[in-house]
Every structure is written in C-alpha cells, then in structure tokens.
C-alpha cells in the first residue's frame, strides 16, 4: 500500500525547525511533595499521538499555537512526585533524533535526564513510542518502576514506511543501538508494569520479546486500543501506590490470571475490591462523554468551515 506524504510525520520545514529549536521538555516542581524517604521524580514521555493528523495545520496547532503540549501534562494519571519531567519527540520517530537541536540523540536526552534525576527515586511512564522511550531511559537510569502502555521493544520488526527514520538511521550505530531494547531490559533491575492490547497482532508480537522476564509484569488486555489499553481507574489506582505495593499487587495479579486475556472489569475488581462497580461504571461513562465531545467538536468544525 502506498503511504501518502500527508500520512508521514513532519520532520522538516520552517515550522519543524522552529519547534526543534525549542527545549521540548518541561520540568515542574510540586508543592505537595511525596511522602517517600527519597524525593521522587517522574518522567512522562509523549507518544506519536501527540498531534494528528500529520499535517502542517495540526503540527502548528500542537506546538506553536498551544503552550506546553505534552502527553500526561494535564492528565489525572499521575504519580505523586516532587519533580515531574515531560518529554516529547516532535518528529514522532521513536526519539531517534532526540528531542531538540540541543539534545539531538537519545544518548543526549538520557544524559540530560540523568542530571535532572540525580538523588531522586525515579519512575518513567509512557504509551506506545513513549513507552519505548520510558523503557529505554528507565532501564538505563535505574528507575524504580516503569509504566509501559502498548510499548515497543524491537523497532526492527515494525513498519518502516511510517517509521521511516528506522531505515534512514539503521547503519548509524549511535542511533540504531537502541532499536532493540531486549538486552537493556535484561541487564536492568528496573521493574516494568506493561499493559498491551491482546487483540492487536503488532502489540502481541512486541509482547513476545520480553516474555518470561522476571522483572517485567505483562498484562494482556482484552482490547483493540493501541495506547492506554486498560481502565483509567485501574491505572489511577496503581499510580497512587508506592512502587513496592504496585509491583507486589500486579505480580500477584499476573500469577492469578496467568495466560489469560484480561477484561477491564477483572482488573478493576482486583484493585478496588468492593468498590469495583463504581469505578467500572465511571470508566464507561467517561468514555461515552469523551466520544460525544469528539463528535460535537467535529460537527462544530464542519459548521464553522461551511460558514466561512
């Protein structure tokens, strides 16, 4: 199938160069500090869904017309921390060219993050390409816990028409050394809690690369959604837990439901126990309201376009 240029992420032009000259990270210190012995830092990595579609208008709206466009920035899915760091890859190519002119490689990004998180208990979080970056940075930096939603662990097997930087930089050892994360994950003591959609073949394929690793807790969800493929309420509950408790509970869960495809109701029942139905219903209502809001925005945009 031919991929039209409009379907490819924007990696050049005056608007790209303008934004690539920005920091493309945001650091916030919180007044409501964590209760842990060490101060806590959390790095949230944005995915390739940070803007869509791949048009100049969408790019400008995300990064020039909007201030501080980062995934998880305005989300209620947060770990209580002393320091939050938000990172984005405006090229939408797995952070292969880093995040900016100042940090033009993943090595440069990791060195910067090492400086920023020295002396902190570290967590990393990401979805899709953001989960790939969270796993890579988290394992190298020794994160206490890594949350991966629909993560990638080997870029060598994915579509190189959409992710064209993989072909472009495959012979550049400084960049291609991170195309496969398996050895980095195996050599790390960082725990990964990994949710993936069991109905999507590409995600199932990625899950096989880290199957049976002791410090990776893999949860196969009954979902066809790439990204946050599990209940928001469940994620919120986990992120409120201290890392040891979250790891222990999800380890127990993965043993109890070993080799099963997990429904959201099962996960919520396990985490919330007697209160599960309230949170299960809340998730359904929130999803319906979001879909309705999306439809209304589309109708409104069409109305404005017709008037003009």
PDB file of C-alpha atoms in Angstrom:
ATOM      1  CA  UNK A   1       0.000   0.000   0.000  1.00  0.00           C
ATOM      2  CA  UNK A   2       1.348   3.418  -0.933  1.00  0.00           C
ATOM      3  CA  UNK A   3       1.830   5.780   2.013  1.00  0.00           C
ATOM      4  CA  UNK A   4       0.900   9.327   1.058  1.00  0.00           C
ATOM      5  CA  UNK A   5       3.261  12.042   2.245  1.00  0.00           C
ATOM      6  CA  UNK A   6       0.456  13.559   4.294  1.00  0.00           C
ATOM      7  CA  UNK A   7       0.392  10.329   6.321  1.00  0.00           C
ATOM      8  CA  UNK A   8       4.047  10.686   7.315  1.00  0.00           C
ATOM      9  CA  UNK A   9       5.172  12.656  10.338  1.00  0.00           C
ATOM     10  CA  UNK A  10       6.649  16.096   9.697  1.00  0.00           C
ATOM     11  CA  UNK A  11      10.450  16.173  10.115  1.00  0.00           C
ATOM     12  CA  UNK A  12      11.480  19.248   8.132  1.00  0.00           C
ATOM     13  CA  UNK A  13      10.371  22.722   7.078  1.00  0.00           C
ATOM     14  CA  UNK A  14      10.325  26.094   8.822  1.00  0.00           C
ATOM     15  CA  UNK A  15       7.735  25.160  11.449  1.00  0.00           C
ATOM     16  CA  UNK A  16       9.549  21.938  12.332  1.00  0.00           C
ATOM     17  CA  UNK A  17      12.874  23.779  12.600  1.00  0.00           C
ATOM     18  CA  UNK A  18      11.291  26.448  14.785  1.00  0.00           C
ATOM     19  CA  UNK A  19       9.930  23.895  17.266  1.00  0.00           C
ATOM     20  CA  UNK A  20      13.010  21.651  17.114  1.00  0.00           C
ATOM     21  CA  UNK A  21      14.932  24.702  18.352  1.00  0.00           C
ATOM     22  CA  UNK A  22      12.750  24.724  21.495  1.00  0.00           C
ATOM     23  CA  UNK A  23      13.619  22.666  24.580  1.00  0.00           C
ATOM     24  CA  UNK A  24      10.755  20.200  24.009  1.00  0.00           C
ATOM     25  CA  UNK A  25      10.783  19.307  27.661  1.00  0.00           C
ATOM     26  CA  UNK A  26       9.016  20.784  30.660  1.00  0.00           C
ATOM     27  CA  UNK A  27      10.094  20.495  34.292  1.00  0.00           C
ATOM     28  CA  UNK A  28       7.748  21.160  37.197  1.00  0.00           C
ATOM     29  CA  UNK A  29       8.391  21.057  40.922  1.00  0.00           C
ATOM     30  CA  UNK A  30       5.398  20.182  43.092  1.00  0.00           C
ATOM     31  CA  UNK A  31       4.415  21.858  46.337  1.00  0.00           C
ATOM     32  CA  UNK A  32       2.572  18.741  47.534  1.00  0.00           C
ATOM     33  CA  UNK A  33       5.655  16.603  47.887  1.00  0.00           C
ATOM     34  CA  UNK A  34       5.799  12.815  48.045  1.00  0.00           C
ATOM     35  CA  UNK A  35       5.917  11.040  51.395  1.00  0.00           C
ATOM     36  CA  UNK A  36       8.799   8.723  50.494  1.00  0.00           C
ATOM     37  CA  UNK A  37      12.292   8.789  52.089  1.00  0.00           C
ATOM     38  CA  UNK A  38      13.885   9.967  48.830  1.00  0.00           C
ATOM     39  CA  UNK A  39      12.362  12.736  46.697  1.00  0.00           C
ATOM     40  CA  UNK A  40      10.509  11.301  43.688  1.00  0.00           C
ATOM     41  CA  UNK A  41      10.966  12.280  40.041  1.00  0.00           C
ATOM     42  CA  UNK A  42       8.687  11.056  37.265  1.00  0.00           C
ATOM     43  CA  UNK A  43       9.490  11.325  33.562  1.00  0.00           C
ATOM     44  CA  UNK A  44       6.467  11.258  31.239  1.00  0.00           C
ATOM     45  CA  UNK A  45       7.331  10.511  27.602  1.00  0.00           C
ATOM     46  CA  UNK A  46       4.889  11.592  24.892  1.00  0.00           C
ATOM     47  CA  UNK A  47       3.890   9.201  22.111  1.00  0.00           C
ATOM     48  CA  UNK A  48       3.441   9.731  18.378  1.00  0.00           C
ATOM     49  CA  UNK A  49      -0.187  10.560  19.114  1.00  0.00           C
ATOM     50  CA  UNK A  50       0.852  13.986  20.406  1.00  0.00           C
ATOM     51  CA  UNK A  51      -0.618  15.519  17.255  1.00  0.00           C
ATOM     52  CA  UNK A  52      -2.805  14.143  14.474  1.00  0.00           C
ATOM     53  CA  UNK A  53      -3.269  14.120  11.523  1.00  0.00           C
ATOM     54  CA  UNK A  54       0.221  14.597  10.107  1.00  0.00           C
ATOM     55  CA  UNK A  55      -0.457  17.983   8.566  1.00  0.00           C
ATOM     56  CA  UNK A  56       1.187  21.382   8.934  1.00  0.00           C
ATOM     57  CA  UNK A  57      -2.019  22.766  10.481  1.00  0.00           C
ATOM     58  CA  UNK A  58      -2.111  20.032  13.132  1.00  0.00           C
ATOM     59  CA  UNK A  59       1.614  20.459  13.815  1.00  0.00           C
ATOM     60  CA  UNK A  60       1.255  24.234  14.253  1.00  0.00           C
ATOM     61  CA  UNK A  61      -1.810  23.835  16.465  1.00  0.00           C
ATOM     62  CA  UNK A  62       0.014  21.377  18.730  1.00  0.00           C
ATOM     63  CA  UNK A  63       3.386  23.079  19.087  1.00  0.00           C
ATOM     64  CA  UNK A  64       3.117  26.727  18.044  1.00  0.00           C
ATOM     65  CA  UNK A  65      -0.460  27.758  18.851  1.00  0.00           C
ATOM     66  CA  UNK A  66      -0.615  25.670  22.047  1.00  0.00           C
ATOM     67  CA  UNK A  67       1.569  26.200  25.091  1.00  0.00           C
ATOM     68  CA  UNK A  68       3.123  23.150  26.763  1.00  0.00           C
ATOM     69  CA  UNK A  69       1.661  20.355  24.639  1.00  0.00           C
ATOM     70  CA  UNK A  70       2.891  17.203  26.357  1.00  0.00           C
ATOM     71  CA  UNK A  71       1.114  13.924  26.992  1.00  0.00           C
ATOM     72  CA  UNK A  72       0.203  13.362  30.658  1.00  0.00           C
ATOM     73  CA  UNK A  73       0.748  17.082  31.397  1.00  0.00           C
ATOM     74  CA  UNK A  74      -2.903  17.850  32.072  1.00  0.00           C
ATOM     75  CA  UNK A  75      -3.868  14.273  32.824  1.00  0.00           C
ATOM     76  CA  UNK A  76      -5.215  12.915  36.096  1.00  0.00           C
ATOM     77  CA  UNK A  77      -2.987   9.860  35.595  1.00  0.00           C
ATOM     78  CA  UNK A  78      -0.100  10.999  37.751  1.00  0.00           C
ATOM     79  CA  UNK A  79       2.327   9.566  40.266  1.00  0.00           C
ATOM     80  CA  UNK A  80       2.734  11.753  43.356  1.00  0.00           C
ATOM     81  CA  UNK A  81       6.157  13.301  42.890  1.00  0.00           C
ATOM     82  CA  UNK A  82       8.433  16.150  43.885  1.00  0.00           C
ATOM     83  CA  UNK A  83       9.511  16.688  40.283  1.00  0.00           C
ATOM     84  CA  UNK A  84       7.688  15.997  37.013  1.00  0.00           C
ATOM     85  CA  UNK A  85       9.567  15.978  33.706  1.00  0.00           C
ATOM     86  CA  UNK A  86       7.615  15.937  30.436  1.00  0.00           C
ATOM     87  CA  UNK A  87       9.385  14.972  27.210  1.00  0.00           C
ATOM     88  CA  UNK A  88       8.199  14.986  23.580  1.00  0.00           C
ATOM     89  CA  UNK A  89       9.566  13.862  20.217  1.00  0.00           C
ATOM     90  CA  UNK A  90       8.111  16.273  17.666  1.00  0.00           C
ATOM     91  CA  UNK A  91       9.473  14.139  14.784  1.00  0.00           C
ATOM     92  CA  UNK A  92       7.290  11.254  16.047  1.00  0.00           C
ATOM     93  CA  UNK A  93      10.055   8.769  15.181  1.00  0.00           C
ATOM     94  CA  UNK A  94      10.826   6.944  18.436  1.00  0.00           C
ATOM     95  CA  UNK A  95      13.138   9.680  19.727  1.00  0.00           C
ATOM     96  CA  UNK A  96      15.794   8.549  17.221  1.00  0.00           C
ATOM     97  CA  UNK A  97      16.891  12.159  16.701  1.00  0.00           C
ATOM     98  CA  UNK A  98      16.350  13.065  20.333  1.00  0.00           C
ATOM     99  CA  UNK A  99      14.040  15.949  21.154  1.00  0.00           C
ATOM    100  CA  UNK A 100      15.787  19.139  20.011  1.00  0.00           C
ATOM    101  CA  UNK A 101      18.827  20.772  18.435  1.00  0.00           C
ATOM    102  CA  UNK A 102      20.368  20.895  21.920  1.00  0.00           C
ATOM    103  CA  UNK A 103      19.566  17.210  22.637  1.00  0.00           C
ATOM    104  CA  UNK A 104      19.710  15.595  19.158  1.00  0.00           C
ATOM    105  CA  UNK A 105      20.052  11.941  20.178  1.00  0.00           C
ATOM    106  CA  UNK A 106      18.720   9.535  22.755  1.00  0.00           C
ATOM    107  CA  UNK A 107      22.159   9.482  24.397  1.00  0.00           C
ATOM    108  CA  UNK A 108      21.986  13.262  24.848  1.00  0.00           C
ATOM    109  CA  UNK A 109      18.427  13.016  26.218  1.00  0.00           C
ATOM    110  CA  UNK A 110      19.416  10.291  28.699  1.00  0.00           C
ATOM    111  CA  UNK A 111      22.483  12.252  29.871  1.00  0.00           C
ATOM    112  CA  UNK A 112      20.268  15.293  30.434  1.00  0.00           C
ATOM    113  CA  UNK A 113      17.694  13.227  32.339  1.00  0.00           C
ATOM    114  CA  UNK A 114      20.431  11.647  34.455  1.00  0.00           C
ATOM    115  CA  UNK A 115      21.480  15.118  35.618  1.00  0.00           C
ATOM    116  CA  UNK A 116      17.876  16.093  36.298  1.00  0.00           C
ATOM    117  CA  UNK A 117      17.035  12.984  38.355  1.00  0.00           C
ATOM    118  CA  UNK A 118      20.253  12.593  40.374  1.00  0.00           C
ATOM    119  CA  UNK A 119      19.316  11.893  44.007  1.00  0.00           C
ATOM    120  CA  UNK A 120      15.667  11.103  43.179  1.00  0.00           C
ATOM    121  CA  UNK A 121      13.718   7.876  43.251  1.00  0.00           C
ATOM    122  CA  UNK A 122      12.803   7.616  39.581  1.00  0.00           C
ATOM    123  CA  UNK A 123       9.684   6.457  37.743  1.00  0.00           C
ATOM    124  CA  UNK A 124       9.139   6.592  33.972  1.00  0.00           C
ATOM    125  CA  UNK A 125       5.803   6.499  32.154  1.00  0.00           C
ATOM    126  CA  UNK A 126       4.816   6.278  28.507  1.00  0.00           C
ATOM    127  CA  UNK A 127       2.417   4.926  25.945  1.00  0.00           C
ATOM    128  CA  UNK A 128       3.299   3.463  22.502  1.00  0.00           C
ATOM    129  CA  UNK A 129       6.500   5.214  21.286  1.00  0.00           C
ATOM    130  CA  UNK A 130       6.514   6.991  24.666  1.00  0.00           C
ATOM    131  CA  UNK A 131       6.525   3.570  26.349  1.00  0.00           C
ATOM    132  CA  UNK A 132       9.528   2.579  24.222  1.00  0.00           C
ATOM    133  CA  UNK A 133      11.382   5.690  25.459  1.00  0.00           C
ATOM    134  CA  UNK A 134      10.200   5.132  29.054  1.00  0.00           C
ATOM    135  CA  UNK A 135      11.532   1.555  28.977  1.00  0.00           C
ATOM    136  CA  UNK A 136      14.864   2.596  27.449  1.00  0.00           C
ATOM    137  CA  UNK A 137      15.525   5.596  29.689  1.00  0.00           C
ATOM    138  CA  UNK A 138      14.091   3.877  32.762  1.00  0.00           C
ATOM    139  CA  UNK A 139      16.332   0.823  32.391  1.00  0.00           C
ATOM    140  CA  UNK A 140      19.497   2.861  31.737  1.00  0.00           C
ATOM    141  CA  UNK A 141      18.794   5.324  34.557  1.00  0.00           C
ATOM    142  CA  UNK A 142      17.770   2.647  37.059  1.00  0.00           C
ATOM    143  CA  UNK A 143      14.131   3.616  37.525  1.00  0.00           C
ATOM    144  CA  UNK A 144      12.343   2.091  40.479  1.00  0.00           C
ATOM    145  CA  UNK A 145       9.307   1.403  38.289  1.00  0.00           C
ATOM    146  CA  UNK A 146       8.425   1.834  34.607  1.00  0.00           C
ATOM    147  CA  UNK A 147       4.826   2.011  33.375  1.00  0.00           C
ATOM    148  CA  UNK A 148       4.532   0.890  29.741  1.00  0.00           C
ATOM    149  CA  UNK A 149       1.249   1.013  27.833  1.00  0.00           C
ATOM    150  CA  UNK A 150       1.365  -0.704  24.412  1.00  0.00           C
ATOM    151  CA  UNK A 151       5.137  -0.446  24.368  1.00  0.00           C
ATOM    152  CA  UNK A 152       7.644  -1.245  21.635  1.00  0.00           C
ATOM    153  CA  UNK A 153      10.768  -3.243  22.439  1.00  0.00           C
ATOM    154  CA  UNK A 154      12.181  -4.057  18.998  1.00  0.00           C
ATOM    155  CA  UNK A 155      11.933  -1.455  16.228  1.00  0.00           C
ATOM    156  CA  UNK A 156      13.482  -3.783  13.659  1.00  0.00           C
ATOM    157  CA  UNK A 157      10.156  -5.532  13.019  1.00  0.00           C
ATOM    158  CA  UNK A 158       7.819  -2.548  12.651  1.00  0.00           C
ATOM    159  CA  UNK A 159       6.544  -0.695   9.571  1.00  0.00           C
ATOM    160  CA  UNK A 160       9.455   1.321   8.181  1.00  0.00           C
ATOM    161  CA  UNK A 161       7.253   3.240   5.747  1.00  0.00           C
ATOM    162  CA  UNK A 162       5.515   5.030   8.589  1.00  0.00           C
ATOM    163  CA  UNK A 163       8.557   4.954  10.869  1.00  0.00           C
ATOM    164  CA  UNK A 164      10.997   5.914   8.110  1.00  0.00           C
ATOM    165  CA  UNK A 165      13.810   7.014  10.448  1.00  0.00           C
ATOM    166  CA  UNK A 166      14.422   3.327  11.235  1.00  0.00           C
ATOM    167  CA  UNK A 167      15.624   2.741   7.659  1.00  0.00           C
ATOM    168  CA  UNK A 168      17.320   6.123   7.473  1.00  0.00           C
ATOM    169  CA  UNK A 169      19.468   5.544  10.573  1.00  0.00           C
ATOM    170  CA  UNK A 170      19.825   1.741  10.579  1.00  0.00           C
ATOM    171  CA  UNK A 171      23.524   1.984   9.636  1.00  0.00           C
ATOM    172  CA  UNK A 172      24.242   4.695  12.219  1.00  0.00           C
ATOM    173  CA  UNK A 173      25.379   2.662  15.215  1.00  0.00           C
ATOM    174  CA  UNK A 174      24.994   5.611  17.604  1.00  0.00           C
ATOM    175  CA  UNK A 175      21.263   5.646  16.896  1.00  0.00           C
ATOM    176  CA  UNK A 176      20.462   2.069  15.842  1.00  0.00           C
ATOM    177  CA  UNK A 177      21.998   0.624  19.038  1.00  0.00           C
ATOM    178  CA  UNK A 178      18.682   1.402  20.729  1.00  0.00           C
ATOM    179  CA  UNK A 179      16.437  -0.160  18.073  1.00  0.00           C
ATOM    180  CA  UNK A 180      16.294  -3.358  20.141  1.00  0.00           C
ATOM    181  CA  UNK A 181      15.778  -2.895  23.886  1.00  0.00           C
ATOM    182  CA  UNK A 182      15.854  -6.534  24.981  1.00  0.00           C
ATOM    183  CA  UNK A 183      19.444  -6.577  26.301  1.00  0.00           C
ATOM    184  CA  UNK A 184      18.940  -3.232  28.071  1.00  0.00           C
ATOM    185  CA  UNK A 185      15.836  -4.603  29.787  1.00  0.00           C
ATOM    186  CA  UNK A 186      17.504  -7.917  30.674  1.00  0.00           C
ATOM    187  CA  UNK A 187      20.511  -6.094  32.124  1.00  0.00           C
ATOM    188  CA  UNK A 188      18.391  -3.789  34.281  1.00  0.00           C
ATOM    189  CA  UNK A 189      16.865  -4.336  37.708  1.00  0.00           C
ATOM    190  CA  UNK A 190      14.062  -1.827  36.983  1.00  0.00           C
ATOM    191  CA  UNK A 191      10.562  -3.279  37.204  1.00  0.00           C
ATOM    192  CA  UNK A 192       8.218  -2.767  34.255  1.00  0.00           C
ATOM    193  CA  UNK A 193       4.437  -2.948  34.546  1.00  0.00           C
ATOM    194  CA  UNK A 194       3.362  -3.475  30.945  1.00  0.00           C
ATOM    195  CA  UNK A 195      -0.196  -3.439  29.614  1.00  0.00           C
ATOM    196  CA  UNK A 196      -0.811  -4.360  25.986  1.00  0.00           C
ATOM    197  CA  UNK A 197      -3.905  -4.919  23.781  1.00  0.00           C
ATOM    198  CA  UNK A 198      -4.369  -8.620  23.121  1.00  0.00           C
ATOM    199  CA  UNK A 199      -6.472  -8.031  20.011  1.00  0.00           C
ATOM    200  CA  UNK A 200      -3.746  -6.211  18.053  1.00  0.00           C
ATOM    201  CA  UNK A 201      -1.202  -8.519  16.325  1.00  0.00           C
ATOM    202  CA  UNK A 202       1.637  -5.957  16.334  1.00  0.00           C
ATOM    203  CA  UNK A 203       1.328  -5.446  20.082  1.00  0.00           C
ATOM    204  CA  UNK A 204       1.144  -9.183  20.706  1.00  0.00           C
ATOM    205  CA  UNK A 205       4.324  -9.592  18.632  1.00  0.00           C
ATOM    206  CA  UNK A 206       6.108  -6.953  20.731  1.00  0.00           C
ATOM    207  CA  UNK A 207       4.980  -8.643  23.948  1.00  0.00           C
ATOM    208  CA  UNK A 208       6.820 -11.832  22.964  1.00  0.00           C
ATOM    209  CA  UNK A 209      10.208 -10.099  23.077  1.00  0.00           C
ATOM    210  CA  UNK A 210      10.009  -9.589  26.850  1.00  0.00           C
ATOM    211  CA  UNK A 211       8.006 -12.689  27.716  1.00  0.00           C
ATOM    212  CA  UNK A 212       9.067 -14.524  30.899  1.00  0.00           C
ATOM    213  CA  UNK A 213      11.446 -11.821  32.147  1.00  0.00           C
ATOM    214  CA  UNK A 214      11.242 -11.812  35.958  1.00  0.00           C
ATOM    215  CA  UNK A 215      11.096  -8.038  36.376  1.00  0.00           C
ATOM    216  CA  UNK A 216       8.555  -7.449  33.584  1.00  0.00           C
ATOM    217  CA  UNK A 217       4.902  -7.844  34.636  1.00  0.00           C
ATOM    218  CA  UNK A 218       2.952  -8.268  31.401  1.00  0.00           C
ATOM    219  CA  UNK A 219      -0.829  -7.891  31.368  1.00  0.00           C
ATOM    220  CA  UNK A 220      -2.626  -8.871  28.156  1.00  0.00           C
ATOM    221  CA  UNK A 221      -5.811  -6.809  27.961  1.00  0.00           C
ATOM    222  CA  UNK A 222      -8.979  -7.724  26.065  1.00  0.00           C
ATOM    223  CA  UNK A 223      -8.645  -4.580  23.957  1.00  0.00           C
ATOM    224  CA  UNK A 224      -8.147  -3.387  20.393  1.00  0.00           C
ATOM    225  CA  UNK A 225      -6.913   0.035  21.521  1.00  0.00           C
ATOM    226  CA  UNK A 226      -3.232   0.814  20.991  1.00  0.00           C
ATOM    227  CA  UNK A 227      -2.016   3.182  23.705  1.00  0.00           C
ATOM    228  CA  UNK A 228      -3.805   3.293  27.039  1.00  0.00           C
ATOM    229  CA  UNK A 229      -5.440  -0.095  26.527  1.00  0.00           C
ATOM    230  CA  UNK A 230      -6.712  -0.580  30.069  1.00  0.00           C
ATOM    231  CA  UNK A 231      -9.038   1.111  32.535  1.00  0.00           C
ATOM    232  CA  UNK A 232      -8.070   4.660  33.522  1.00  0.00           C
ATOM    233  CA  UNK A 233      -9.407   3.999  37.003  1.00  0.00           C
ATOM    234  CA  UNK A 234      -7.117   0.984  37.325  1.00  0.00           C
ATOM    235  CA  UNK A 235      -4.078   2.995  36.215  1.00  0.00           C
ATOM    236  CA  UNK A 236      -5.003   5.800  38.609  1.00  0.00           C
ATOM    237  CA  UNK A 237      -5.244   3.292  41.467  1.00  0.00           C
ATOM    238  CA  UNK A 238      -1.816   1.810  40.649  1.00  0.00           C
ATOM    239  CA  UNK A 239      -0.154   5.197  40.340  1.00  0.00           C
ATOM    240  CA  UNK A 240      -1.332   6.146  43.835  1.00  0.00           C
ATOM    241  CA  UNK A 241       0.506   3.153  45.283  1.00  0.00           C
ATOM    242  CA  UNK A 242       4.085   3.089  46.492  1.00  0.00           C
ATOM    243  CA  UNK A 243       6.216   1.262  43.895  1.00  0.00           C
ATOM    244  CA  UNK A 244       6.718  -1.861  46.028  1.00  0.00           C
ATOM    245  CA  UNK A 245       2.988  -2.272  46.599  1.00  0.00           C
ATOM    246  CA  UNK A 246       2.163  -1.721  42.907  1.00  0.00           C
ATOM    247  CA  UNK A 247       4.767  -4.319  41.890  1.00  0.00           C
ATOM    248  CA  UNK A 248       3.600  -6.830  44.512  1.00  0.00           C
ATOM    249  CA  UNK A 249      -0.074  -6.483  43.623  1.00  0.00           C
ATOM    250  CA  UNK A 250       0.451  -6.693  39.875  1.00  0.00           C
ATOM    251  CA  UNK A 251       2.787  -9.666  40.315  1.00  0.00           C
ATOM    252  CA  UNK A 252       0.052 -11.428  42.307  1.00  0.00           C
ATOM    253  CA  UNK A 253      -2.483 -10.464  39.650  1.00  0.00           C
ATOM    254  CA  UNK A 254      -0.348 -11.793  36.789  1.00  0.00           C
ATOM    255  CA  UNK A 255       0.120 -15.111  38.616  1.00  0.00           C
ATOM    256  CA  UNK A 256      -3.587 -15.399  39.469  1.00  0.00           C
ATOM    257  CA  UNK A 257      -4.644 -14.700  35.877  1.00  0.00           C
ATOM    258  CA  UNK A 258      -1.650 -16.281  34.152  1.00  0.00           C
ATOM    259  CA  UNK A 259      -2.057 -16.755  30.361  1.00  0.00           C
ATOM    260  CA  UNK A 260      -5.485 -15.094  30.397  1.00  0.00           C
ATOM    261  CA  UNK A 261      -6.753 -12.166  28.369  1.00  0.00           C
ATOM    262  CA  UNK A 262      -7.876  -9.615  30.954  1.00  0.00           C
ATOM    263  CA  UNK A 263     -11.109  -7.655  30.871  1.00  0.00           C
ATOM    264  CA  UNK A 264     -11.218  -4.213  32.471  1.00  0.00           C
ATOM    265  CA  UNK A 265     -13.847  -5.435  34.922  1.00  0.00           C
ATOM    266  CA  UNK A 266     -11.450  -8.163  36.159  1.00  0.00           C
ATOM    267  CA  UNK A 267      -8.622  -5.680  36.684  1.00  0.00           C
ATOM    268  CA  UNK A 268     -10.855  -3.144  38.452  1.00  0.00           C
ATOM    269  CA  UNK A 269     -12.384  -5.832  40.703  1.00  0.00           C
ATOM    270  CA  UNK A 270      -8.907  -6.923  41.756  1.00  0.00           C
ATOM    271  CA  UNK A 271      -7.668  -3.396  42.522  1.00  0.00           C
ATOM    272  CA  UNK A 272     -10.790  -1.820  44.023  1.00  0.00           C
ATOM    273  CA  UNK A 273     -12.448  -4.910  45.525  1.00  0.00           C
ATOM    274  CA  UNK A 274     -15.907  -3.948  46.906  1.00  0.00           C
ATOM    275  CA  UNK A 275     -15.885  -0.553  45.195  1.00  0.00           C
ATOM    276  CA  UNK A 276     -15.148  -2.003  41.755  1.00  0.00           C
ATOM    277  CA  UNK A 277     -18.593  -1.417  40.176  1.00  0.00           C
ATOM    278  CA  UNK A 278     -18.491   2.338  40.837  1.00  0.00           C
ATOM    279  CA  UNK A 279     -15.130   2.719  39.053  1.00  0.00           C
ATOM    280  CA  UNK A 280     -16.096   0.338  36.255  1.00  0.00           C
ATOM    281  CA  UNK A 281     -19.253   2.374  35.576  1.00  0.00           C
ATOM    282  CA  UNK A 282     -17.299   5.640  35.851  1.00  0.00           C
ATOM    283  CA  UNK A 283     -14.880   4.475  33.144  1.00  0.00           C
ATOM    284  CA  UNK A 284     -17.764   3.616  30.804  1.00  0.00           C
ATOM    285  CA  UNK A 285     -19.482   6.985  31.347  1.00  0.00           C
ATOM    286  CA  UNK A 286     -16.195   8.885  30.896  1.00  0.00           C
ATOM    287  CA  UNK A 287     -15.547   7.041  27.613  1.00  0.00           C
ATOM    288  CA  UNK A 288     -19.027   7.840  26.285  1.00  0.00           C
ATOM    289  CA  UNK A 289     -18.664  11.518  27.232  1.00  0.00           C
ATOM    290  CA  UNK A 290     -15.272  11.744  25.512  1.00  0.00           C
ATOM    291  CA  UNK A 291     -16.654  10.176  22.336  1.00  0.00           C
ATOM    292  CA  UNK A 292     -19.637  12.535  22.421  1.00  0.00           C
ATOM    293  CA  UNK A 293     -17.333  15.523  22.923  1.00  0.00           C
ATOM    294  CA  UNK A 294     -15.250  14.394  19.917  1.00  0.00           C
ATOM    295  CA  UNK A 295     -18.375  14.113  17.738  1.00  0.00           C
ATOM    296  CA  UNK A 296     -19.643  17.542  18.802  1.00  0.00           C
ATOM    297  CA  UNK A 297     -16.254  19.127  18.057  1.00  0.00           C
ATOM    298  CA  UNK A 298     -16.289  17.535  14.604  1.00  0.00           C
ATOM    299  CA  UNK A 299     -19.808  18.812  13.903  1.00  0.00           C
ATOM    300  CA  UNK A 300     -18.872  22.294  15.134  1.00  0.00           C
ATOM    301  CA  UNK A 301     -15.706  22.365  12.986  1.00  0.00           C
ATOM    302  CA  UNK A 302     -17.754  21.358   9.945  1.00  0.00           C
ATOM    303  CA  UNK A 303     -20.327  24.079  10.687  1.00  0.00           C
ATOM    304  CA  UNK A 304     -17.615  26.765  11.006  1.00  0.00           C
ATOM    305  CA  UNK A 305     -15.959  25.565   7.778  1.00  0.00           C
ATOM    306  CA  UNK A 306     -19.279  25.797   5.896  1.00  0.00           C
ATOM    307  CA  UNK A 307     -19.956  29.327   7.228  1.00  0.00           C
ATOM    308  CA  UNK A 308     -16.572  30.573   6.121  1.00  0.00           C
TER     309      UNK A 308
END
